């Protein structure tokens, strides 16, 4: 009888040990949250907060489902980082967290609104006699409005202007379209431009009346000046 009791005791201990080790080996798909939508400032570097992650038994790694210019992820921490080449607009990123049990995918919105002042050369379709150094400046606001001015020099080299204007704009990918009007002129002027950027500079290139065919269009080439 005593031997039988010892055997039962040994079996019980073995079962408890096996169960405890089995529990430790159970892993599940990770859970991840960034807590809130992320917001960048146009043409600046930045990074997200550290995400709240429950690895459910086994620490894994992070990744992104898609590639976005200027955006990367730290595969160990899940922190998203962006540089000056991140295009303007709202970007939806599917962040992946994976371990030995599988993966989970979390959509994250990164807002990068177009805000800033672009200034540079304005090339008229008609050359004004004796005038030079035409300049235009657009100041884009986050709410979709803009203001700015044009100016030039007369034949004596005197600065004429600035002539202020106001208007509105919208963004589709890297294309900016909108219209503006001078304070004492009723008719608005439509415009469209393409934003091209890298870590060295951001440029807005475009023209007036973009939907009208023309041989000599009024165009502009503007640099971001408030980086």
CSV table of N, CA and C in Angstrom, one decimal, residues 32-153:
chain,number,residue,atom,x,y,z
A,32,UNK,N,-1.8,45.0,-30.3
A,32,UNK,CA,-1.0,46.2,-30.4
A,32,UNK,C,-2.0,47.4,-30.6
A,33,UNK,N,-1.6,48.5,-29.9
A,33,UNK,CA,-2.4,49.8,-30.0
A,33,UNK,C,-1.5,51.0,-29.9
A,34,UNK,N,-1.7,52.0,-30.8
A,34,UNK,CA,-0.9,53.2,-30.7
A,34,UNK,C,-1.7,54.3,-29.9
A,35,UNK,N,-2.9,53.9,-29.5
A,35,UNK,CA,-3.6,54.8,-28.6
A,35,UNK,C,-4.4,55.9,-29.3
A,36,UNK,N,-3.9,56.5,-30.3
A,36,UNK,CA,-4.6,57.6,-31.0
A,36,UNK,C,-4.0,57.8,-32.4
A,37,UNK,N,-4.7,58.5,-33.2
A,37,UNK,CA,-4.2,58.8,-34.6
A,37,UNK,C,-3.0,59.7,-34.5
A,38,UNK,N,-2.0,59.5,-35.4
A,38,UNK,CA,-0.8,60.2,-35.3
A,38,UNK,C,-0.8,61.4,-36.3
A,39,UNK,N,-0.1,62.5,-35.9
A,39,UNK,CA,0.0,63.7,-36.7
A,39,UNK,C,1.4,64.1,-36.9
A,40,UNK,N,1.8,64.4,-38.2
A,40,UNK,CA,3.1,64.9,-38.5
A,40,UNK,C,2.9,66.4,-38.8
A,41,UNK,N,4.1,67.1,-38.9
A,41,UNK,CA,4.1,68.4,-39.4
A,41,UNK,C,4.8,68.4,-40.7
A,42,UNK,N,4.2,69.0,-41.7
A,42,UNK,CA,4.7,68.9,-43.1
A,42,UNK,C,6.2,69.3,-43.2
A,43,UNK,N,7.0,68.5,-43.9
A,43,UNK,CA,8.4,68.7,-44.1
A,43,UNK,C,9.2,68.8,-42.8
A,44,UNK,N,8.9,68.0,-41.9
A,44,UNK,CA,9.8,67.8,-40.7
A,44,UNK,C,9.9,66.4,-40.4
A,45,UNK,N,11.0,66.0,-39.6
A,45,UNK,CA,11.1,64.7,-39.1
A,45,UNK,C,10.3,64.5,-37.8
A,46,UNK,N,10.0,63.2,-37.5
A,46,UNK,CA,9.2,63.0,-36.3
A,46,UNK,C,9.1,61.5,-36.1
A,47,UNK,N,8.4,61.1,-35.0
A,47,UNK,CA,8.2,59.7,-34.8
A,47,UNK,C,7.0,59.5,-33.9
A,48,UNK,N,6.4,58.3,-33.9
A,48,UNK,CA,5.3,58.0,-33.1
A,48,UNK,C,5.6,57.7,-31.6
A,49,UNK,N,4.6,57.6,-30.8
A,49,UNK,CA,4.8,57.1,-29.5
A,49,UNK,C,5.1,55.6,-29.5
A,50,UNK,N,5.6,55.0,-28.4
A,50,UNK,CA,5.8,53.6,-28.3
A,50,UNK,C,4.5,52.9,-28.2
A,51,UNK,N,4.1,52.0,-29.1
A,51,UNK,CA,2.8,51.3,-29.0
A,51,UNK,C,2.7,50.4,-27.8
A,52,UNK,N,1.4,50.3,-27.3
A,52,UNK,CA,1.1,49.4,-26.2
A,52,UNK,C,1.0,48.0,-26.9
A,53,UNK,N,1.8,47.0,-26.4
A,53,UNK,CA,1.9,45.7,-27.1
A,53,UNK,C,1.8,44.6,-26.1
A,54,UNK,N,0.8,43.7,-26.3
A,54,UNK,CA,0.8,42.5,-25.5
A,54,UNK,C,1.2,41.3,-26.4
A,55,UNK,N,2.4,40.8,-26.2
A,55,UNK,CA,2.9,39.7,-27.0
A,55,UNK,C,2.2,38.4,-26.7
A,56,UNK,N,1.5,38.2,-25.6
A,56,UNK,CA,0.8,37.0,-25.3
A,56,UNK,C,1.7,35.8,-25.3
A,57,UNK,N,2.8,35.9,-24.6
A,57,UNK,CA,3.6,34.7,-24.4
A,57,UNK,C,4.9,34.7,-25.1
A,58,UNK,N,5.0,35.4,-26.2
A,58,UNK,CA,6.3,35.3,-27.0
A,58,UNK,C,6.5,36.6,-27.7
A,59,UNK,N,7.6,37.2,-27.4
A,59,UNK,CA,8.0,38.5,-28.0
A,59,UNK,C,8.4,38.3,-29.5
A,60,UNK,N,7.8,39.1,-30.4
A,60,UNK,CA,8.1,39.0,-31.8
A,60,UNK,C,8.6,40.3,-32.4
A,61,UNK,N,8.2,40.6,-33.6
A,61,UNK,CA,8.7,41.8,-34.3
A,61,UNK,C,7.6,42.5,-35.0
A,62,UNK,N,7.9,43.7,-35.5
A,62,UNK,CA,6.9,44.6,-36.1
A,62,UNK,C,7.3,44.8,-37.6
A,63,UNK,N,6.3,45.2,-38.4
A,63,UNK,CA,6.5,45.5,-39.8
A,63,UNK,C,5.4,46.3,-40.3
A,64,UNK,N,5.5,46.7,-41.6
A,64,UNK,CA,4.4,47.5,-42.2
A,64,UNK,C,4.0,46.7,-43.5
A,65,UNK,N,2.7,46.7,-43.8
A,65,UNK,CA,2.2,46.0,-44.9
A,65,UNK,C,2.6,46.7,-46.2
A,66,UNK,N,2.6,48.0,-46.2
A,66,UNK,CA,2.9,48.7,-47.4
A,66,UNK,C,4.1,49.7,-47.2
A,67,UNK,N,4.6,50.1,-48.3
A,67,UNK,CA,5.8,51.1,-48.3
A,67,UNK,C,5.3,52.5,-48.6
A,68,UNK,N,5.6,53.4,-47.8
A,68,UNK,CA,5.3,54.8,-48.0
A,68,UNK,C,6.6,55.6,-47.9
A,69,UNK,N,6.8,56.5,-48.9
A,69,UNK,CA,8.0,57.3,-49.0
A,69,UNK,C,8.2,58.1,-47.7
A,70,UNK,N,9.4,58.0,-47.2
A,70,UNK,CA,9.8,58.7,-46.0
A,70,UNK,C,9.3,58.1,-44.7
A,71,UNK,N,8.7,56.9,-44.7
A,71,UNK,CA,8.2,56.3,-43.5
A,71,UNK,C,8.8,55.0,-43.2
A,72,UNK,N,9.2,54.7,-42.0
A,72,UNK,CA,9.8,53.4,-41.6
A,72,UNK,C,9.3,53.0,-40.2
A,73,UNK,N,9.6,51.8,-39.9
A,73,UNK,CA,9.2,51.3,-38.6
A,73,UNK,C,10.4,50.5,-37.9
A,74,UNK,N,10.5,50.7,-36.6
A,74,UNK,CA,11.5,49.9,-35.9
A,74,UNK,C,10.9,48.6,-35.6
A,75,UNK,N,11.6,47.5,-36.1
A,75,UNK,CA,11.0,46.2,-36.0
A,75,UNK,C,11.0,45.6,-34.6
A,76,UNK,N,11.8,46.2,-33.7
A,76,UNK,CA,11.9,45.8,-32.4
A,76,UNK,C,10.9,46.5,-31.4
A,77,UNK,N,10.7,47.8,-31.7
A,77,UNK,CA,9.9,48.6,-30.8
A,77,UNK,C,8.5,49.0,-31.3
A,78,UNK,N,8.4,48.9,-32.7
A,78,UNK,CA,7.1,49.3,-33.3
A,78,UNK,C,7.0,50.8,-33.5
A,79,UNK,N,8.0,51.6,-33.1
A,79,UNK,CA,7.9,53.1,-33.3
A,79,UNK,C,8.0,53.4,-34.8
A,80,UNK,N,7.1,54.2,-35.3
A,80,UNK,CA,7.1,54.7,-36.6
A,80,UNK,C,7.9,56.0,-36.7
A,81,UNK,N,8.7,56.1,-37.7
A,81,UNK,CA,9.6,57.3,-37.9
A,81,UNK,C,9.4,57.8,-39.3
A,82,UNK,N,9.4,59.2,-39.5
A,82,UNK,CA,9.2,59.8,-40.8
A,82,UNK,C,10.3,60.9,-41.0
A,83,UNK,N,10.6,61.1,-42.2
A,83,UNK,CA,11.5,62.2,-42.5
A,83,UNK,C,10.9,63.2,-43.5
A,84,UNK,N,11.7,64.2,-44.0
A,84,UNK,CA,11.1,65.3,-44.7
A,84,UNK,C,10.5,64.9,-46.1
A,85,UNK,N,10.8,63.7,-46.5
A,85,UNK,CA,10.3,63.3,-47.8
A,85,UNK,C,8.9,62.7,-47.7
A,86,UNK,N,8.3,62.6,-46.5
A,86,UNK,CA,6.9,62.0,-46.3
A,86,UNK,C,6.0,62.9,-47.1
A,87,UNK,N,5.2,62.4,-48.1
A,87,UNK,CA,4.3,63.3,-48.8
A,87,UNK,C,3.2,63.9,-47.9
A,88,UNK,N,2.6,65.0,-48.3
A,88,UNK,CA,1.5,65.6,-47.6
A,88,UNK,C,0.2,64.7,-47.7
A,89,UNK,N,-0.7,64.9,-46.8
A,89,UNK,CA,-1.9,64.1,-46.9
A,89,UNK,C,-2.1,63.2,-45.7
A,90,UNK,N,-3.2,62.4,-45.7
A,90,UNK,CA,-3.5,61.4,-44.7
A,90,UNK,C,-3.0,60.0,-45.2
A,91,UNK,N,-2.2,59.3,-44.4
A,91,UNK,CA,-1.7,58.0,-44.8
A,91,UNK,C,-2.2,57.0,-43.8
A,92,UNK,N,-2.8,55.9,-44.4
A,92,UNK,CA,-3.2,54.8,-43.6
A,92,UNK,C,-2.2,53.7,-43.7
A,93,UNK,N,-1.6,53.3,-42.5
A,93,UNK,CA,-0.5,52.3,-42.4
A,93,UNK,C,-1.1,51.1,-41.7
A,94,UNK,N,-0.9,49.9,-42.3
A,94,UNK,CA,-1.2,48.7,-41.6
A,94,UNK,C,0.0,48.2,-40.9
A,95,UNK,N,0.1,48.3,-39.6
A,95,UNK,CA,1.2,47.9,-38.8
A,95,UNK,C,1.0,46.4,-38.5
A,96,UNK,N,2.0,45.6,-38.7
A,96,UNK,CA,1.9,44.2,-38.4
A,96,UNK,C,2.8,43.9,-37.2
A,97,UNK,N,2.2,43.1,-36.2
A,97,UNK,CA,3.0,42.6,-35.1
A,97,UNK,C,2.9,41.1,-35.2
A,98,UNK,N,4.0,40.3,-35.2
A,98,UNK,CA,3.9,38.9,-35.3
A,98,UNK,C,4.9,38.2,-34.4
A,99,UNK,N,4.4,37.0,-33.9
A,99,UNK,CA,5.3,36.1,-33.1
A,99,UNK,C,5.0,34.7,-33.6
A,100,UNK,N,5.4,33.7,-32.8
A,100,UNK,CA,5.4,32.3,-33.3
A,100,UNK,C,3.9,31.8,-33.4
A,101,UNK,N,3.0,32.5,-32.8
A,101,UNK,CA,1.6,32.1,-32.9
A,101,UNK,C,0.9,32.7,-34.2
A,102,UNK,N,1.5,33.7,-34.8
A,102,UNK,CA,0.9,34.3,-35.9
A,102,UNK,C,1.0,35.8,-35.9
A,103,UNK,N,0.2,36.5,-36.6
A,103,UNK,CA,0.3,38.0,-36.7
A,103,UNK,C,-1.0,38.7,-36.5
A,104,UNK,N,-0.9,39.9,-36.1
A,104,UNK,CA,-2.1,40.8,-36.1
A,104,UNK,C,-1.8,42.0,-36.9
A,105,UNK,N,-2.8,42.6,-37.5
A,105,UNK,CA,-2.6,43.8,-38.3
A,105,UNK,C,-3.5,44.9,-37.8
A,106,UNK,N,-2.8,46.1,-37.5
A,106,UNK,CA,-3.5,47.2,-36.9
A,106,UNK,C,-3.4,48.4,-37.9
A,107,UNK,N,-4.6,49.0,-38.3
A,107,UNK,CA,-4.5,50.2,-39.2
A,107,UNK,C,-4.2,51.4,-38.3
A,108,UNK,N,-3.3,52.2,-38.8
A,108,UNK,CA,-2.9,53.4,-38.1
A,108,UNK,C,-3.0,54.6,-39.1
A,109,UNK,N,-3.6,55.7,-38.7
A,109,UNK,CA,-3.7,56.9,-39.6
A,109,UNK,C,-2.6,57.9,-39.2
A,110,UNK,N,-1.8,58.3,-40.2
A,110,UNK,CA,-0.8,59.3,-39.9
A,110,UNK,C,-1.2,60.5,-40.8
A,111,UNK,N,-1.6,61.6,-40.1
A,111,UNK,CA,-1.9,62.9,-40.8
A,111,UNK,C,-0.7,63.7,-41.0
A,112,UNK,N,-0.5,64.2,-42.3
A,112,UNK,CA,0.6,65.1,-42.6
A,112,UNK,C,0.0,66.2,-43.4
A,113,UNK,N,-0.7,67.1,-42.8
A,113,UNK,CA,-1.4,68.2,-43.6
A,113,UNK,C,-0.4,69.1,-44.3
A,114,UNK,N,-0.8,69.6,-45.4
A,114,UNK,CA,0.0,70.6,-46.2
A,114,UNK,C,-0.1,71.9,-45.5
A,115,UNK,N,0.9,72.3,-44.8
A,115,UNK,CA,1.0,73.7,-44.2
A,115,UNK,C,2.4,74.3,-44.5
A,116,UNK,N,2.4,75.5,-45.0
A,116,UNK,CA,3.7,76.1,-45.3
A,116,UNK,C,3.6,77.2,-46.4
A,117,UNK,N,4.7,77.9,-46.5
A,117,UNK,CA,4.8,79.0,-47.4
A,117,UNK,C,5.7,78.6,-48.6
A,118,UNK,N,5.2,78.7,-49.8
A,118,UNK,CA,6.0,78.4,-51.0
A,118,UNK,C,6.2,79.8,-51.7
A,119,UNK,N,7.4,80.1,-52.1
A,119,UNK,CA,7.7,81.3,-52.7
A,119,UNK,C,8.7,81.1,-53.9
A,120,UNK,N,8.6,81.9,-54.9
A,120,UNK,CA,9.5,81.8,-56.0
A,120,UNK,C,9.1,82.6,-57.2
A,121,UNK,N,9.6,82.1,-58.4
A,121,UNK,CA,9.5,82.9,-59.6
A,121,UNK,C,8.2,82.6,-60.3
A,122,UNK,N,7.6,83.7,-60.8
A,122,UNK,CA,6.4,83.6,-61.6
A,122,UNK,C,6.7,84.0,-63.1
A,123,UNK,N,6.4,83.1,-64.0
A,123,UNK,CA,6.7,83.4,-65.4
A,123,UNK,C,5.4,83.6,-66.2
A,124,UNK,N,5.2,84.9,-66.5
A,124,UNK,CA,4.0,85.3,-67.2
A,124,UNK,C,4.0,84.8,-68.6
A,125,UNK,N,2.7,84.5,-69.1
A,125,UNK,CA,2.6,84.2,-70.5
A,125,UNK,C,2.7,85.4,-71.4
A,126,UNK,N,2.5,86.6,-70.9
A,126,UNK,CA,2.8,87.8,-71.6
A,126,UNK,C,3.8,88.6,-70.9
A,127,UNK,N,4.9,89.0,-71.5
A,127,UNK,CA,6.0,89.7,-70.9
A,127,UNK,C,5.5,91.2,-70.8
A,128,UNK,N,5.5,91.7,-69.6
A,128,UNK,CA,5.2,93.1,-69.4
A,128,UNK,C,6.4,94.0,-69.7
A,129,UNK,N,6.2,94.9,-70.6
A,129,UNK,CA,7.3,95.8,-71.0
A,129,UNK,C,8.0,96.5,-69.9
A,130,UNK,N,9.3,96.3,-69.7
A,130,UNK,CA,10.1,97.0,-68.7
A,130,UNK,C,10.0,96.4,-67.3
A,131,UNK,N,9.2,95.4,-67.1
A,131,UNK,CA,9.0,94.8,-65.8
A,131,UNK,C,9.9,93.5,-65.7
A,132,UNK,N,10.4,93.3,-64.5
A,132,UNK,CA,11.3,92.1,-64.2
A,132,UNK,C,11.0,91.5,-62.8
A,133,UNK,N,11.6,90.4,-62.5
A,133,UNK,CA,11.6,89.8,-61.2
A,133,UNK,C,10.2,89.6,-60.6
A,134,UNK,N,9.4,88.9,-61.4
A,134,UNK,CA,8.1,88.6,-60.9
A,134,UNK,C,8.2,87.5,-59.9
A,135,UNK,N,7.5,87.7,-58.8
A,135,UNK,CA,7.5,86.8,-57.6
A,135,UNK,C,6.0,86.5,-57.2
A,136,UNK,N,5.8,85.2,-56.8
A,136,UNK,CA,4.5,84.9,-56.2
A,136,UNK,C,4.8,84.0,-55.0
A,137,UNK,N,3.9,84.2,-54.0
A,137,UNK,CA,4.0,83.4,-52.7
A,137,UNK,C,2.7,82.9,-52.3
A,138,UNK,N,2.6,81.6,-52.0
A,138,UNK,CA,1.4,80.9,-51.5
A,138,UNK,C,1.7,80.5,-50.1
A,139,UNK,N,0.8,80.8,-49.2
A,139,UNK,CA,0.8,80.4,-47.8
A,139,UNK,C,-0.4,79.5,-47.6
A,140,UNK,N,-0.1,78.2,-47.5
A,140,UNK,CA,-1.2,77.2,-47.4
A,140,UNK,C,-1.5,77.0,-45.9
A,141,UNK,N,-2.8,77.0,-45.6
A,141,UNK,CA,-3.3,76.8,-44.2
A,141,UNK,C,-4.0,75.4,-44.1
A,142,UNK,N,-4.0,74.8,-42.9
A,142,UNK,CA,-4.5,73.5,-42.7
A,142,UNK,C,-6.0,73.4,-43.0
A,143,UNK,N,-6.7,74.5,-42.9
A,143,UNK,CA,-8.2,74.4,-43.1
A,143,UNK,C,-8.6,74.5,-44.5
A,144,UNK,N,-7.6,74.5,-45.5
A,144,UNK,CA,-7.9,74.6,-46.9
A,144,UNK,C,-8.0,75.9,-47.5
A,145,UNK,N,-7.6,77.0,-46.7
A,145,UNK,CA,-7.5,78.3,-47.2
A,145,UNK,C,-6.1,78.7,-47.5
A,146,UNK,N,-5.9,79.8,-48.2
A,146,UNK,CA,-4.6,80.3,-48.5
A,146,UNK,C,-4.6,81.8,-48.6
A,147,UNK,N,-3.4,82.3,-48.5
A,147,UNK,CA,-3.2,83.7,-48.8
A,147,UNK,C,-1.8,83.9,-49.4
A,148,UNK,N,-1.6,85.0,-50.0
A,148,UNK,CA,-0.3,85.2,-50.6
A,148,UNK,C,-0.2,86.6,-51.3
A,149,UNK,N,0.7,86.7,-52.2
A,149,UNK,CA,0.9,88.0,-52.9
A,149,UNK,C,1.7,87.8,-54.2
A,150,UNK,N,1.7,88.7,-55.1
A,150,UNK,CA,2.6,88.8,-56.2
A,150,UNK,C,3.3,90.2,-56.2
A,151,UNK,N,4.4,90.3,-56.8
A,151,UNK,CA,5.1,91.5,-56.9
A,151,UNK,C,6.1,91.5,-58.0
A,152,UNK,N,6.6,92.6,-58.5
A,152,UNK,CA,7.6,92.6,-59.5
A,152,UNK,C,8.4,94.0,-59.4
A,153,UNK,N,9.3,94.2,-60.3
A,153,UNK,CA,10.1,95.4,-60.4
A,153,UNK,C,9.8,96.1,-61.7
